[in-house]
Amino acid sequence: MSVKIEKDDQPRTISRREFLSGAGIVAASAIGISSTSKLTKGVVQQEWPWSYEKLDVEQVRKLGHLGYYEGACSYGAFHAIVSALGEKVGDPYANFPTLMMKYGEGGVVGWGSLCGGLNGACAAIGLIAGEDYKPLVNELIAWYSATPLPTAISNDLAVNHEFLVSEYKSDQALEQSVSESSLCHVSVTNWCKASGFASGSAERSERCGRLTGDVAAYAVELLNANADGAFEAVLPLSEDTQACRTCHSKGKEFDLGQWTRGKEECSACHEPHD
Amino acid sequence: MSVKIEKDDQPRTISRREFLSGAGIVAASAIGISSTSKLTKGVVQQEWPWSYEKLDVEQVRKLGHLGYYEGACSYGAFHAIVSALGEKVGDPYANFPTLMMKYGEGGVVGWGSLCGGLNGACAAIGLIAGEDYKPLVNELIAWYSATPLPTAISNDLAVNHEFLVSEYKSDQALEQSVSESSLCHVSVTNWCKASGFASGSAERSERCGRLTGDVAAYAVELLNANADGAFEAVLPLSEDTQACRTCHSKGKEFDLGQWTRGKEECSACHEPHD
């Protein structure tokens, strides 16, 4: 006995032993769910992506800043976008358990890994953009890595007391820095060194709140452009990274240097070599 | 006019200007959602965390490996846990759009940042464990960073053809390596150098499939222990990292070196100094 499962129109077979063990049933569900071209025909009818209506970029910037003070960076960016859609579209956004994204705080519970603002905004794109997620997420990380943050817009909002949090930790324009990395550790370090503020300071926290709003806002710019069919990738990898990747990238030639993968700014951690 | 919003029993006030602009209404929703102690009383009644029933660790390991071949590492780990709960508990797990987590592949669309298997498993903990997420996620990253992967269990499953994917890319026991990092870039590099396989090889892909199952399985071990009230953090940061963090950690003393934050293995990127 075998069970045929279709994925991308290629029939697949689960063995009788797997099926009888019960594992096959779960596997069938799993494949049904993940068969993106046939989502509504899967064993479990999982809706994805969810419908999108273009959002107000500046409203989301304020909501991201607010969300940072409610549940930190990762939740803040994700909740800004999803709650704005909850207001505009209603369900299923309105009932999404956005608090699940709190784990991303400080590069995942303080480890300094992937910036939580990025993680939350990328997760929102992953929920909303369907199979278009890849170029949008790629562009968001490239933008994050190359842009002086917090943006002048966020600094102006703070100076003019136009954020939604009534008492935030600094109402001054804060120093801008370029992370050259997707990592919380690098991003925070660069900003602290540029500004002279410590990582546990109120100003660093406020900086990350503004950045959370900025990242959520830029994700919405990308989602809006995509909804209009007008998205274009404009930010290439740096010339240095492109040069490194001629050897050191994902590929099949170990001896050439293809024993790694990644798109980060190599010089953030590595010395160049001849 | 002002609107009182309660958060953790502390009344807050949104200004009349903010309220009339409409932003206050959204802000009220946002605060209602994120007020974790009053979730059911919020403006939007967002359910979080979702109820958990203890899962079969070995079933989830197989589902994680299967999910990797359906939607890569981040989706694979997340979907393994959530779909297993969908089978056991039903809604709302059964209808969760797990495909949103595909964005985490290869350290977020190939950037080599946070390992996607970790990101997906941490997101599942964030959904399930409620305010207990922090120590569980912390322990999962510490385990990931210090454990030879793929585990011997996954290697045995492959050799004995007991995975749920009928044709995976290698049925051999694969070399194990310790990442000493949460990053895809570092984890993949270490494994490629230990094994001699290139990053674009079928074996590296299969290695990441087994690792995805292993990470999902360990997350379930932690969730099961937590459900029994038996979770204990057992993995400290390395002695080297603890030593670095006596100066270089999140804090208020810039001149001491508190211009950074993080818990990663410092020596993975930095030379030690006196």
Coordinates of C-alpha atoms in Angstrom, one line a residue:
Chain A
M1 CA 0.0 0.0 0.0
S2 CA 1.2 3.5 -0.7
V3 CA -0.1 7.0 -0.4
K4 CA 0.5 9.4 -3.2
I5 CA 1.2 13.0 -2.2
E6 CA 1.5 15.6 -4.8
K7 CA 4.0 18.4 -4.5
D8 CA 4.6 20.8 -7.3
D9 CA 2.8 18.3 -9.6
Q10 CA 5.5 15.7 -8.8
P11 CA 3.8 12.6 -7.3
R12 CA 5.6 11.3 -4.2
T13 CA 5.2 8.1 -2.3
I14 CA 5.3 7.3 1.3
S15 CA 6.1 3.7 2.2
R16 CA 3.6 1.3 3.6
R17 CA 5.7 1.0 6.8
E18 CA 5.8 4.7 7.3
F19 CA 2.1 5.0 6.6
L20 CA 1.1 2.2 9.0
S21 CA 3.4 3.6 11.7
G22 CA 1.2 6.7 11.8
A23 CA 4.2 8.8 10.8
G24 CA 2.9 8.8 7.2
I25 CA -0.3 10.5 8.3
V26 CA 1.5 13.3 9.9
A27 CA 3.9 13.5 6.9
A28 CA 0.9 13.7 4.6
S29 CA -0.4 16.7 6.6
A30 CA 3.0 18.3 6.5
I31 CA 3.4 17.9 2.8
G32 CA -0.2 19.1 2.3
I33 CA 0.4 22.2 4.2
S34 CA 3.7 23.0 2.6
S35 CA 2.6 22.3 -0.9
T36 CA 2.4 26.0 -1.7
S37 CA 0.8 25.6 -5.1
K38 CA -2.0 23.6 -3.7
L39 CA -2.6 25.1 -0.4
T40 CA -6.4 24.9 -0.5
K41 CA -6.2 21.3 -1.5
G42 CA -3.9 20.2 1.2
V43 CA -4.8 17.7 3.9
V44 CA -4.8 20.7 6.3
Q45 CA -6.2 23.8 4.6
Q46 CA -3.8 26.4 5.8
E47 CA -4.3 29.9 4.4
W48 CA -1.1 31.6 3.3
P49 CA -0.2 34.2 2.4
W50 CA -2.8 36.5 4.0
S51 CA -4.4 39.3 2.0
Y52 CA -2.7 42.6 2.1
E53 CA -4.0 46.2 1.9
K54 CA -1.4 49.0 1.6
L55 CA -0.5 50.6 4.9
D56 CA 0.4 54.1 6.0
V57 CA 4.2 54.0 6.3
E58 CA 4.3 56.8 8.9
Q59 CA 1.6 55.2 11.1
V60 CA 3.6 51.9 11.1
R61 CA 6.8 53.8 12.1
K62 CA 5.0 55.2 15.1
L63 CA 3.5 51.8 16.0
G64 CA 6.9 50.1 15.8
H65 CA 8.3 52.6 18.2
L66 CA 5.4 52.1 20.5
G67 CA 5.6 48.3 20.2
Y68 CA 9.3 48.4 21.2
Y69 CA 8.2 49.9 24.6
E70 CA 5.6 47.2 25.0
G71 CA 7.4 44.1 24.0
A72 CA 10.9 45.0 22.6
C73 CA 12.2 45.1 19.1
S74 CA 11.1 41.9 17.4
Y75 CA 7.6 42.0 18.7
G76 CA 7.5 45.8 18.1
A77 CA 8.3 45.5 14.4
F78 CA 6.0 42.5 13.8
H79 CA 3.1 43.8 15.8
A80 CA 3.3 47.2 14.2
I81 CA 2.6 45.7 10.8
V82 CA 0.2 43.0 11.8
S83 CA -1.9 45.1 14.2
A84 CA -2.2 47.9 11.5
L85 CA -3.5 45.2 9.2
G86 CA -5.8 44.0 12.0
E87 CA -7.3 47.5 12.1
K88 CA -7.6 47.8 8.4
V89 CA -8.4 44.2 7.2
G90 CA -9.6 42.6 10.5
D91 CA -9.3 38.8 10.8
P92 CA -7.2 36.8 10.6
Y93 CA -4.6 39.6 11.4
A94 CA -6.6 40.9 14.4
N95 CA -6.3 37.5 16.2
F96 CA -2.7 36.7 15.3
P97 CA -0.7 36.0 18.5
T98 CA 1.9 38.6 17.8
L99 CA 3.4 38.2 21.2
M100 CA 5.1 35.0 19.9
M101 CA 7.7 37.3 18.4
K102 CA 9.0 38.6 21.7
Y103 CA 11.6 35.9 21.6
G104 CA 13.6 37.9 19.0
E105 CA 14.5 40.6 21.5
G106 CA 18.2 41.7 21.6
G107 CA 19.1 39.3 18.8
V108 CA 17.1 36.4 20.4
V109 CA 16.8 36.8 24.1
G110 CA 19.9 39.0 24.4
W111 CA 22.3 36.8 22.4
G112 CA 23.1 39.6 20.0
S113 CA 22.4 37.5 17.0
L114 CA 19.9 38.6 14.3
C115 CA 18.5 42.2 15.0
G116 CA 15.1 41.7 16.5
G117 CA 13.6 44.6 14.6
L118 CA 14.7 42.8 11.4
N119 CA 13.5 39.5 12.5
G120 CA 10.1 40.8 13.4
A121 CA 9.7 42.8 10.1
C122 CA 11.0 39.8 8.0
A123 CA 8.4 37.6 9.8
A124 CA 5.7 40.0 8.8
I125 CA 6.8 39.9 5.2
G126 CA 6.9 36.1 5.4
L127 CA 3.3 36.1 6.5
I128 CA 2.1 38.7 4.0
A129 CA 4.1 38.5 0.8
G130 CA 3.7 34.8 0.1
E131 CA 6.3 33.5 -2.4
D132 CA 7.4 37.1 -3.0
Y133 CA 9.0 37.1 0.4
K134 CA 12.6 36.4 -0.7
P135 CA 13.5 39.6 -2.7
L136 CA 11.6 41.8 -0.2
V137 CA 13.4 40.3 2.8
N138 CA 16.7 40.5 1.0
E139 CA 16.2 44.1 0.2
L140 CA 15.2 44.9 3.8
I141 CA 18.4 43.4 5.2
A142 CA 20.5 45.2 2.6
W143 CA 18.8 48.5 3.4
Y144 CA 19.2 47.9 7.2
S145 CA 22.9 47.1 6.7
A146 CA 23.7 50.2 4.7
T147 CA 21.4 52.9 6.1
P148 CA 22.2 55.5 8.9
L149 CA 19.8 54.6 11.7
P150 CA 17.8 55.8 13.4
T151 CA 16.4 57.7 10.4
A152 CA 16.1 61.5 10.4
I153 CA 12.3 61.0 10.3
S154 CA 12.4 59.1 13.6
N155 CA 14.7 61.7 15.1
D156 CA 12.3 64.4 14.0
L157 CA 9.3 62.6 15.5
A158 CA 11.1 62.4 18.8
V159 CA 12.1 66.0 18.9
N160 CA 8.6 67.1 18.0
H161 CA 7.0 64.7 20.6
E162 CA 5.0 63.0 17.9
F163 CA 5.6 59.4 19.0
L164 CA 2.7 57.4 20.5
V165 CA 4.5 56.7 23.7
S166 CA 3.8 59.6 26.1
E167 CA 7.1 59.3 28.0
Y168 CA 10.0 57.8 26.1
K169 CA 13.6 57.7 27.1
S170 CA 15.0 60.5 25.0
D171 CA 13.4 63.3 23.0
Q172 CA 16.7 64.3 21.4
A173 CA 17.9 63.6 17.9
L174 CA 20.2 60.7 18.4
E175 CA 23.5 59.9 16.6
Q176 CA 23.1 57.8 13.5
S177 CA 25.2 54.8 12.6
V178 CA 25.5 52.2 9.8
S179 CA 25.4 48.6 11.0
E180 CA 27.1 46.9 8.0
S181 CA 25.5 43.8 9.5
S182 CA 22.2 42.1 10.3
L183 CA 23.4 41.4 13.8
C184 CA 22.2 43.1 17.0
H185 CA 25.6 42.8 18.5
V186 CA 27.3 44.6 15.6
S187 CA 24.6 47.1 15.2
V188 CA 24.4 48.1 18.8
T189 CA 28.2 48.2 19.1
N190 CA 28.6 50.5 16.1
W191 CA 25.9 52.8 17.5
C192 CA 27.3 52.9 21.0
K193 CA 30.8 53.8 19.6
A194 CA 29.4 56.4 17.3
S195 CA 27.2 58.0 20.0
G196 CA 29.3 57.5 23.2
F197 CA 26.3 56.0 25.0
A198 CA 26.6 52.7 26.8
S199 CA 24.6 49.6 25.7
G200 CA 22.5 49.7 28.9
S201 CA 21.7 53.4 28.6
A202 CA 18.3 54.9 28.1
E203 CA 19.5 56.5 24.9
R204 CA 20.5 53.1 23.4
S205 CA 17.1 51.7 24.3
E206 CA 15.4 54.7 22.6
R207 CA 17.7 54.3 19.6
C208 CA 16.5 50.7 19.2
G209 CA 12.9 51.9 19.6
R210 CA 13.3 54.3 16.8
L211 CA 15.1 51.7 14.7
T212 CA 12.3 49.3 15.3
G213 CA 9.8 51.8 13.9
D214 CA 12.2 52.6 11.0
V215 CA 12.6 48.9 10.0
A216 CA 8.8 48.2 10.2
A217 CA 8.2 51.3 8.1
Y218 CA 10.6 50.3 5.4
A219 CA 9.2 46.8 5.3
V220 CA 5.8 48.5 4.6
E221 CA 7.4 50.6 1.9
L222 CA 8.5 47.3 0.3
L223 CA 5.2 45.6 0.8
N224 CA 3.3 48.6 -0.6
A225 CA 5.6 48.6 -3.7
N226 CA 5.1 44.9 -4.1
A227 CA 1.3 45.3 -3.9
D228 CA 1.5 47.9 -6.7
G229 CA 3.7 45.5 -8.8
A230 CA 6.4 48.2 -8.5
F231 CA 9.0 46.6 -6.3
E232 CA 12.5 46.6 -7.6
A233 CA 15.6 45.5 -5.8
V234 CA 18.0 48.4 -5.8
L235 CA 20.6 47.7 -3.1
P236 CA 23.4 45.4 -4.3
L237 CA 25.8 43.7 -1.9
S238 CA 28.9 45.8 -1.2
E239 CA 31.7 45.5 -3.7
D240 CA 34.0 44.0 -1.1
T241 CA 31.4 41.2 -0.2
Q242 CA 30.8 40.6 -3.9
A243 CA 34.6 40.2 -4.4
C244 CA 34.8 37.7 -1.5
R245 CA 31.8 35.8 -2.8
T246 CA 33.5 35.0 -6.1
C247 CA 35.2 32.2 -4.1
H248 CA 33.6 32.1 -0.6
S249 CA 29.9 31.4 -1.3
K250 CA 27.5 28.6 -1.4
G251 CA 28.7 26.2 -4.1
K252 CA 30.0 22.8 -4.9
E253 CA 33.8 23.6 -5.1
F254 CA 35.3 23.1 -1.6
D255 CA 38.8 23.7 -2.8
L256 CA 37.8 27.0 -4.3
G257 CA 36.6 28.2 -0.9
Q258 CA 33.0 27.2 -1.1
W259 CA 32.9 25.9 2.4
T260 CA 30.7 28.7 3.6
R261 CA 27.7 30.8 2.8
G262 CA 26.3 34.2 3.5
K263 CA 25.8 37.8 2.3
E264 CA 27.0 39.8 5.2
E265 CA 29.7 42.4 5.1
C266 CA 32.7 40.1 5.3
S267 CA 35.1 42.8 6.7
A268 CA 32.9 43.2 9.8
C269 CA 34.6 40.0 11.1
H270 CA 37.3 39.0 8.7
E271 CA 40.6 40.5 7.5
P272 CA 40.9 40.6 3.7
H273 CA 43.5 38.5 2.1
D274 CA 45.3 38.5 -1.3
Chain B
M1 CA -9.9 64.5 26.7
S2 CA -7.8 61.5 27.5
V3 CA -8.1 57.8 27.3
K4 CA -6.9 55.7 30.1
I5 CA -5.2 52.5 29.1
E6 CA -4.1 50.0 31.7
K7 CA -0.8 48.1 31.5
D8 CA 0.4 46.0 34.3
D9 CA -2.0 47.9 36.6
Q10 CA -0.3 51.2 35.8
P11 CA -2.8 53.6 34.2
R12 CA -1.4 55.4 31.1
T13 CA -2.7 58.3 29.3
I14 CA -2.8 59.1 25.5
S15 CA -3.0 62.7 24.7
R16 CA -6.1 64.3 23.2
R17 CA -4.1 65.1 20.0
E18 CA -3.0 61.5 19.6
F19 CA -6.5 60.2 20.2
L20 CA -8.2 62.6 17.8
S21 CA -5.6 61.8 15.1
G22 CA -6.7 58.2 15.2
A23 CA -3.3 57.1 16.2
G24 CA -4.5 56.7 19.8
I25 CA -7.1 54.2 18.8
V26 CA -4.5 52.0 17.2
A27 CA -2.2 52.6 20.1
A28 CA -4.9 51.5 22.4
S29 CA -5.3 48.2 20.5
A30 CA -1.6 47.7 20.6
I31 CA -1.3 48.2 24.3
G32 CA -4.3 46.0 24.8
I33 CA -2.7 43.2 22.8
S34 CA 0.6 43.5 24.5
S35 CA -0.7 43.7 28.0
T36 CA 0.2 40.2 28.8
S37 CA -1.3 40.1 32.3
K38 CA -4.7 41.1 30.9
L39 CA -4.8 39.4 27.6
T40 CA -8.4 38.5 27.7
K41 CA -9.4 42.0 28.7
G42 CA -7.5 43.8 26.0
V43 CA -9.1 45.9 23.3
V44 CA -8.2 43.0 20.9
Q45 CA -8.6 39.6 22.6
Q46 CA -5.5 38.0 21.4
E47 CA -5.0 34.5 22.7
W48 CA -1.4 33.8 23.9
P49 CA 0.2 31.5 24.6
W50 CA -1.5 28.6 23.1
S51 CA -2.2 25.5 25.1
Y52 CA 0.5 22.8 24.9
E53 CA 0.3 19.0 25.1
K54 CA 3.6 17.2 25.4
L55 CA 4.9 15.9 22.1
D56 CA 6.9 12.8 21.0
V57 CA 10.4 14.1 20.7
E58 CA 11.4 11.5 18.1
Q59 CA 8.3 12.1 15.9
V60 CA 9.2 15.8 15.9
R61 CA 12.8 15.0 14.9
K62 CA 11.5 13.2 11.9
L63 CA 9.0 15.9 11.0
G64 CA 11.8 18.5 11.2
H65 CA 13.9 16.6 8.8
L66 CA 10.9 16.2 6.5
G67 CA 10.0 19.9 6.8
Y68 CA 13.5 20.9 5.7
Y69 CA 12.9 19.2 2.4
E70 CA 9.6 20.9 2.0
G71 CA 10.4 24.5 3.0
A72 CA 14.0 24.6 4.4
C73 CA 15.3 24.9 7.9
S74 CA 13.3 27.7 9.6
Y75 CA 10.0 26.5 8.3
G76 CA 11.0 22.9 8.9
A77 CA 11.7 23.3 12.6
F78 CA 8.7 25.5 13.2
H79 CA 6.3 23.4 11.2
A80 CA 7.4 20.2 12.8
I81 CA 6.3 21.4 16.3
V82 CA 3.2 23.3 15.2
S83 CA 1.9 20.6 12.9
A84 CA 2.5 18.0 15.5
L85 CA 0.4 20.1 17.9
G86 CA -2.2 20.5 15.1
E87 CA -2.5 16.7 14.9
K88 CA -2.7 16.4 18.7
V89 CA -4.5 19.6 19.9
G90 CA -6.2 20.7 16.7
D91 CA -7.1 24.4 16.3
P92 CA -5.6 27.0 16.5
Y93 CA -2.4 25.1 15.7
A94 CA -3.9 23.3 12.7
N95 CA -4.6 26.5 10.9
F96 CA -1.4 28.4 11.7
P97 CA 0.2 29.8 8.6
T98 CA 3.5 28.0 9.3
L99 CA 4.8 28.9 5.8
M100 CA 5.4 32.4 7.1
M101 CA 8.6 31.0 8.7
K102 CA 10.2 30.2 5.3
Y103 CA 12.0 33.6 5.4
G104 CA 14.5 32.2 7.9
E105 CA 16.1 29.9 5.4
G106 CA 19.9 30.0 5.4
G107 CA 20.1 32.6 8.1
V108 CA 17.3 34.7 6.6
V109 CA 17.1 34.2 2.8
G110 CA 20.7 33.1 2.6
W111 CA 22.4 35.9 4.5
G112 CA 24.0 33.5 6.9
S113 CA 22.7 35.3 9.9
L114 CA 20.7 33.4 12.7
C115 CA 20.5 29.7 11.9
G116 CA 17.0 29.1 10.5
G117 CA 16.5 25.9 12.4
L118 CA 17.1 27.9 15.6
N119 CA 14.8 30.7 14.4
G120 CA 12.0 28.4 13.6
A121 CA 12.3 26.4 16.9
C122 CA 12.6 29.6 18.9
A123 CA 9.5 31.0 17.2
A124 CA 7.6 27.8 18.2
I125 CA 8.7 28.2 21.8
G126 CA 7.6 31.9 21.6
L127 CA 4.2 30.8 20.5
I128 CA 3.8 28.0 23.0
A129 CA 5.6 28.8 26.2
G130 CA 4.2 32.2 27.0
E131 CA 6.3 34.2 29.5
D132 CA 8.4 31.1 30.1
Y133 CA 10.0 31.6 26.6
K134 CA 13.2 33.3 27.7
P135 CA 15.0 30.6 29.7
L136 CA 13.9 27.9 27.2
V137 CA 15.1 29.9 24.2
N138 CA 18.3 30.7 26.0
E139 CA 18.9 27.1 26.8
L140 CA 18.2 26.0 23.2
I141 CA 20.7 28.4 21.8
A142 CA 23.3 27.4 24.4
W143 CA 22.7 23.7 23.5
Y144 CA 22.9 24.4 19.8
S145 CA 26.2 26.3 20.2
A146 CA 27.8 23.5 22.2
T147 CA 26.5 20.3 20.8
P148 CA 28.0 18.1 18.0
L149 CA 25.5 18.2 15.2
P150 CA 23.8 16.4 13.5
T151 CA 23.2 14.2 16.5
A152 CA 24.0 10.5 16.6
I153 CA 20.2 9.8 16.7
S154 CA 19.7 11.6 13.3
N155 CA 22.7 9.9 11.8
D156 CA 21.2 6.5 12.9
L157 CA 17.8 7.4 11.5
A158 CA 19.5 8.1 8.1
V159 CA 21.6 5.0 8.1
N160 CA 18.5 2.9 8.9
H161 CA 16.3 4.7 6.4
E162 CA 13.8 5.7 9.1
F163 CA 13.3 9.3 8.0
L164 CA 10.0 10.3 6.5
V165 CA 11.4 11.6 3.3
S166 CA 11.7 8.6 0.9
E167 CA 14.7 9.9 -1.0
Y168 CA 17.0 12.2 0.9
K169 CA 20.4 13.3 -0.1
S170 CA 22.6 11.0 1.9
D171 CA 21.9 8.0 4.0
Q172 CA 25.3 7.9 5.5
A173 CA 26.4 9.0 9.0
L174 CA 27.7 12.5 8.5
E175 CA 30.5 14.2 10.3
Q176 CA 29.5 16.1 13.4
S177 CA 30.7 19.7 14.3
V178 CA 30.1 22.2 17.1
S179 CA 29.0 25.6 15.9
E180 CA 30.1 27.7 18.9
S181 CA 27.6 30.2 17.4
S182 CA 24.0 30.8 16.6
L183 CA 24.9 31.9 13.1
C184 CA 24.2 29.9 9.9
H185 CA 27.4 31.3 8.4
V186 CA 29.6 30.0 11.3
S187 CA 27.7 26.8 11.8
V188 CA 27.9 25.8 8.1
T189 CA 31.5 26.8 7.8
N190 CA 32.5 24.8 10.8
W191 CA 30.7 21.7 9.4
C192 CA 32.1 22.1 5.9
K193 CA 35.6 22.3 7.2
A194 CA 35.1 19.3 9.6
S195 CA 33.5 17.2 6.9
G196 CA 35.3 18.3 3.7
F197 CA 32.0 18.8 1.9
A198 CA 31.2 22.1 0.1
S199 CA 28.4 24.4 1.2
G200 CA 26.4 23.6 -1.9
S201 CA 26.8 19.8 -1.6
A202 CA 24.0 17.4 -1.2
E203 CA 25.7 16.3 2.0
R204 CA 25.7 19.8 3.5
S205 CA 22.0 20.1 2.7
E206 CA 21.2 16.7 4.3
R207 CA 23.3 17.8 7.3
C208 CA 21.1 20.9 7.7
G209 CA 18.0 18.7 7.3
R210 CA 19.1 16.5 10.2
L211 CA 20.1 19.5 12.2
T212 CA 16.6 21.0 11.7
G213 CA 15.1 17.8 13.1
D214 CA 17.5 17.8 16.0
V215 CA 16.8 21.4 16.9
A216 CA 13.1 20.9 16.8
A217 CA 13.4 17.8 18.9
Y218 CA 15.5 19.5 21.5
A219 CA 13.0 22.4 21.6
V220 CA 10.3 19.8 22.4
E221 CA 12.4 18.3 25.1
L222 CA 12.6 21.7 26.7
L223 CA 8.8 22.4 26.2
N224 CA 8.0 18.9 27.7
A225 CA 10.2 19.6 30.7
N226 CA 8.6 23.0 31.2
A227 CA 5.1 21.5 30.9
D228 CA 6.1 19.1 33.7
G229 CA 7.5 22.0 35.8
A230 CA 10.8 20.2 35.5
F231 CA 12.8 22.6 33.3
E232 CA 16.2 23.6 34.6
A233 CA 18.8 25.6 32.8
V234 CA 22.0 23.5 32.7
L235 CA 24.2 25.0 30.1
P236 CA 26.2 28.1 31.2
L237 CA 27.9 30.4 28.8
S238 CA 31.5 29.4 28.1
E239 CA 34.1 30.5 30.6
D240 CA 35.8 32.6 27.9
T241 CA 32.6 34.4 27.1
Q242 CA 31.8 34.9 30.8
A243 CA 35.2 36.4 31.3
C244 CA 34.7 38.8 28.3
R245 CA 31.3 39.8 29.7
T246 CA 32.7 41.0 33.0
C247 CA 33.4 44.2 30.9
H248 CA 31.8 43.8 27.5
S249 CA 28.1 43.3 28.2
K250 CA 24.9 45.3 28.3
G251 CA 25.4 47.9 31.0
K252 CA 25.7 51.6 31.8
E253 CA 29.5 52.0 32.0
F254 CA 30.7 52.9 28.5
D255 CA 34.3 53.4 29.7
L256 CA 34.3 49.9 31.2
G257 CA 33.5 48.5 27.8
Q258 CA 29.8 48.3 28.0
W259 CA 29.3 49.5 24.5
T260 CA 28.1 46.2 23.3
R261 CA 25.8 43.3 24.1
G262 CA 25.5 39.6 23.4
K263 CA 26.1 36.1 24.6
E264 CA 27.9 34.4 21.7
E265 CA 31.3 32.8 21.9
C266 CA 33.4 35.9 21.6
S267 CA 36.5 34.1 20.2
A268 CA 34.5 33.1 17.1
C269 CA 35.1 36.6 15.8
H270 CA 37.5 38.4 18.2
E271 CA 41.0 37.9 19.4
P272 CA 41.3 37.9 23.1
H273 CA 43.2 40.8 24.8
D274 CA 44.9 41.2 28.2

